[in-house]
C-alpha positions as a Python dict, from the first residue, in 0.01 Angstrom:
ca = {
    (1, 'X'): (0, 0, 0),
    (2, 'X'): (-99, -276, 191),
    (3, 'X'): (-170, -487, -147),
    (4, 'X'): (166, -590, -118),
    (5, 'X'): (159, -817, 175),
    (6, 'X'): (98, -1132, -13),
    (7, 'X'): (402, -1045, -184),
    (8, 'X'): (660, -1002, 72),
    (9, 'X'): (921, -1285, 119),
    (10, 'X'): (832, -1341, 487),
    (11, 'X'): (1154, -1535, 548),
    (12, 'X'): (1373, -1238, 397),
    (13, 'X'): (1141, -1024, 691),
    (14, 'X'): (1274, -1288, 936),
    (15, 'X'): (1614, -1274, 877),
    (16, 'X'): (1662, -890, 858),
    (17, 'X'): (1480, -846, 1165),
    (18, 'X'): (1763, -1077, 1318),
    (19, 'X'): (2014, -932, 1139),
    (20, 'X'): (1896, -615, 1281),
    (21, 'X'): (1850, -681, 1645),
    (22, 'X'): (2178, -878, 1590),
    (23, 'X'): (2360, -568, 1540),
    (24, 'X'): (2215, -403, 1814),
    (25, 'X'): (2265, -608, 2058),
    (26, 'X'): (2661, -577, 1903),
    (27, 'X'): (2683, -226, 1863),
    (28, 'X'): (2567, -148, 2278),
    (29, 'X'): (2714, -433, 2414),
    (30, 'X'): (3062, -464, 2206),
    (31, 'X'): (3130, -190, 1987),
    (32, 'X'): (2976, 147, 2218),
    (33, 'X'): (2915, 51, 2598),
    (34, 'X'): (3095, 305, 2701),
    (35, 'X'): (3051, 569, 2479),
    (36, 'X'): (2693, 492, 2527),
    (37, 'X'): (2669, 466, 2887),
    (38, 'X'): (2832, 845, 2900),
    (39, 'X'): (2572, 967, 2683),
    (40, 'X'): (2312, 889, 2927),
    (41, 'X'): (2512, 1016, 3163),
    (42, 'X'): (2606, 711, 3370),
    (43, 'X'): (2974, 584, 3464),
    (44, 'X'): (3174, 432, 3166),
    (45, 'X'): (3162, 128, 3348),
    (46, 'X'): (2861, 99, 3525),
    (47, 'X'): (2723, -293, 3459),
    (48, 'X'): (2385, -334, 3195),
    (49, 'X'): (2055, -344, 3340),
    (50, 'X'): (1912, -693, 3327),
    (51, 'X'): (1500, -545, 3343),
    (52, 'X'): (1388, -765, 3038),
    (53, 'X'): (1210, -468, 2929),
    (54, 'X'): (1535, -343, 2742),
    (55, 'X'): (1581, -682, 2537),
    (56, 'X'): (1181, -712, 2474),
    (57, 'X'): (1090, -334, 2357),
    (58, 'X'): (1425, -278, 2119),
    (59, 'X'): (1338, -674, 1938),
    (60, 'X'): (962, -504, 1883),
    (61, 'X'): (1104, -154, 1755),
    (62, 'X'): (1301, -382, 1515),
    (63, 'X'): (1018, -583, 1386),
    (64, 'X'): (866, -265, 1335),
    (65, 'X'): (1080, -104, 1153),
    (66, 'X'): (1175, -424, 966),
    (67, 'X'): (793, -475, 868),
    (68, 'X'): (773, -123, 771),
    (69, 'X'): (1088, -156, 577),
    (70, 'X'): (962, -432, 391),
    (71, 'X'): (627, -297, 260),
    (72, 'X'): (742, 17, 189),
    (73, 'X'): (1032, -122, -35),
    (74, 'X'): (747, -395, -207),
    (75, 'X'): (509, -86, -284),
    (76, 'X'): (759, 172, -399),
    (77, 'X'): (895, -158, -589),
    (78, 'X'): (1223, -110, -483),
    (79, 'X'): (1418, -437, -671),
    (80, 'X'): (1815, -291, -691),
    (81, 'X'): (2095, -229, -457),
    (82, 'X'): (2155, 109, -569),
    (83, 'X'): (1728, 180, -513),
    (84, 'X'): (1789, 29, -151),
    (85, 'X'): (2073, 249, -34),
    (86, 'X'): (1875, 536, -159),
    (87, 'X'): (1554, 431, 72),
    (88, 'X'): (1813, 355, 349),
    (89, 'X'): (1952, 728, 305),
    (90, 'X'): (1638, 887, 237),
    (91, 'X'): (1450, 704, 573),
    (92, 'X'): (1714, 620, 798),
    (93, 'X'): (1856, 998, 744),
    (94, 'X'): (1521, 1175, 720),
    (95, 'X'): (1353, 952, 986),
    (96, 'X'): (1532, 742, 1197),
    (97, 'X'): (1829, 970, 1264),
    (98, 'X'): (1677, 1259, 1309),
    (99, 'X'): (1409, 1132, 1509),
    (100, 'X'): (1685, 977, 1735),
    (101, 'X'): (1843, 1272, 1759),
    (102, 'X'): (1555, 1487, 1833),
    (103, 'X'): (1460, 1265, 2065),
    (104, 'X'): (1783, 1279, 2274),
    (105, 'X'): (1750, 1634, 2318),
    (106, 'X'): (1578, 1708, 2677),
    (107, 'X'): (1673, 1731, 3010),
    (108, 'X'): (1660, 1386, 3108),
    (109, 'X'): (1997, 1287, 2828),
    (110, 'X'): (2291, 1443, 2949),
    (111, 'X'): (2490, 1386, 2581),
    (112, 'X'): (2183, 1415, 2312),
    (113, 'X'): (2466, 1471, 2071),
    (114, 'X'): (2675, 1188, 2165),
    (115, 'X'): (2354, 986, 2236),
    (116, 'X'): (2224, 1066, 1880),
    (117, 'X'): (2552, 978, 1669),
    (118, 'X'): (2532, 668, 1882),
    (119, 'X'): (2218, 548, 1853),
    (120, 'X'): (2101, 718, 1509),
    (121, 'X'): (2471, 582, 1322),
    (122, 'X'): (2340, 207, 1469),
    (123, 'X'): (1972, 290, 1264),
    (124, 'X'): (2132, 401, 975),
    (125, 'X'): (2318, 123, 959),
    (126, 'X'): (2079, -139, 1049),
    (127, 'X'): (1798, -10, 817),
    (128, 'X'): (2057, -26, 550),
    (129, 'X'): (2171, -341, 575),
    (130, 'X'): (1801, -449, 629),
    (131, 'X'): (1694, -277, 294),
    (132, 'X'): (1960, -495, 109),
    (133, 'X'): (1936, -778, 267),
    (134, 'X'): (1525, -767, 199),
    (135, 'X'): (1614, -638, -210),
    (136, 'X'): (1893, -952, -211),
    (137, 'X'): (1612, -1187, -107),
    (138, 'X'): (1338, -1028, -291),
}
């Protein structure tokens, strides 16, 4: 599987990985705050933490994933939009999501559920415009 390394467009990696941790940082800071915030069971408007650990460890859980993302679509040869939306639905559903979701559920989460839609919707999303993006510049 690794035999496809020297075939990867490395700048296509780049640039979804951006793309990716670009919508993140939209999705908590514009789009959910609150919602999210309740999840974990803090006040709707309680400020963001500035600890640089929650900048540093979601941009490596996005090159990750984005890495991951693009060797597994080189080696399953994965060349069409239609192909990528199917790898976006197959891992972001059967992985990502549910992980997220399983995750979520202990005591230390107050909303899993609302914690899961949040944060598992934003995965789904992300890995599927990241599978695109990476087929588009293939």
């Amino acid at each position: 599987m690794l035999t496809v390394l020297p075939a990867i467009n490395w700048l296509s990696v780049l640039v979804a990985f951006v793309l990716y941790f670009g919508l993140g940082a939209f999705w908590y800071l514009f789009l959910f705050p609150k919602p999210y915030r309740i999840s974990l069971g803090r006040s709707a408007n309680e400020p963001q933490s500035g600890n640089p650990l929650y900048i540093v460890g979601p941009a490596v859980c996005s090159l990750i994933i984005t890495l991951t993302s693009a060797v597994l679509l080189y080696a399953l040869n994965v060349t069409s939009y239609g192909a990528a939306t199917l790898f976006a639905a197959v891992v972001g559903g059967g992985y990502l999501v549910t992980n997220t979701v399983n995750i979520a559920i202990n005591p230390n989460i107050p909303r899993p559920f609302l914690y899961g839609l949040i944060t598992g919707s934003y995965h789904f999303v992300g890995l599927l415009l990241i599978s695109l993006l990476l087929v588009a510049m293939r």
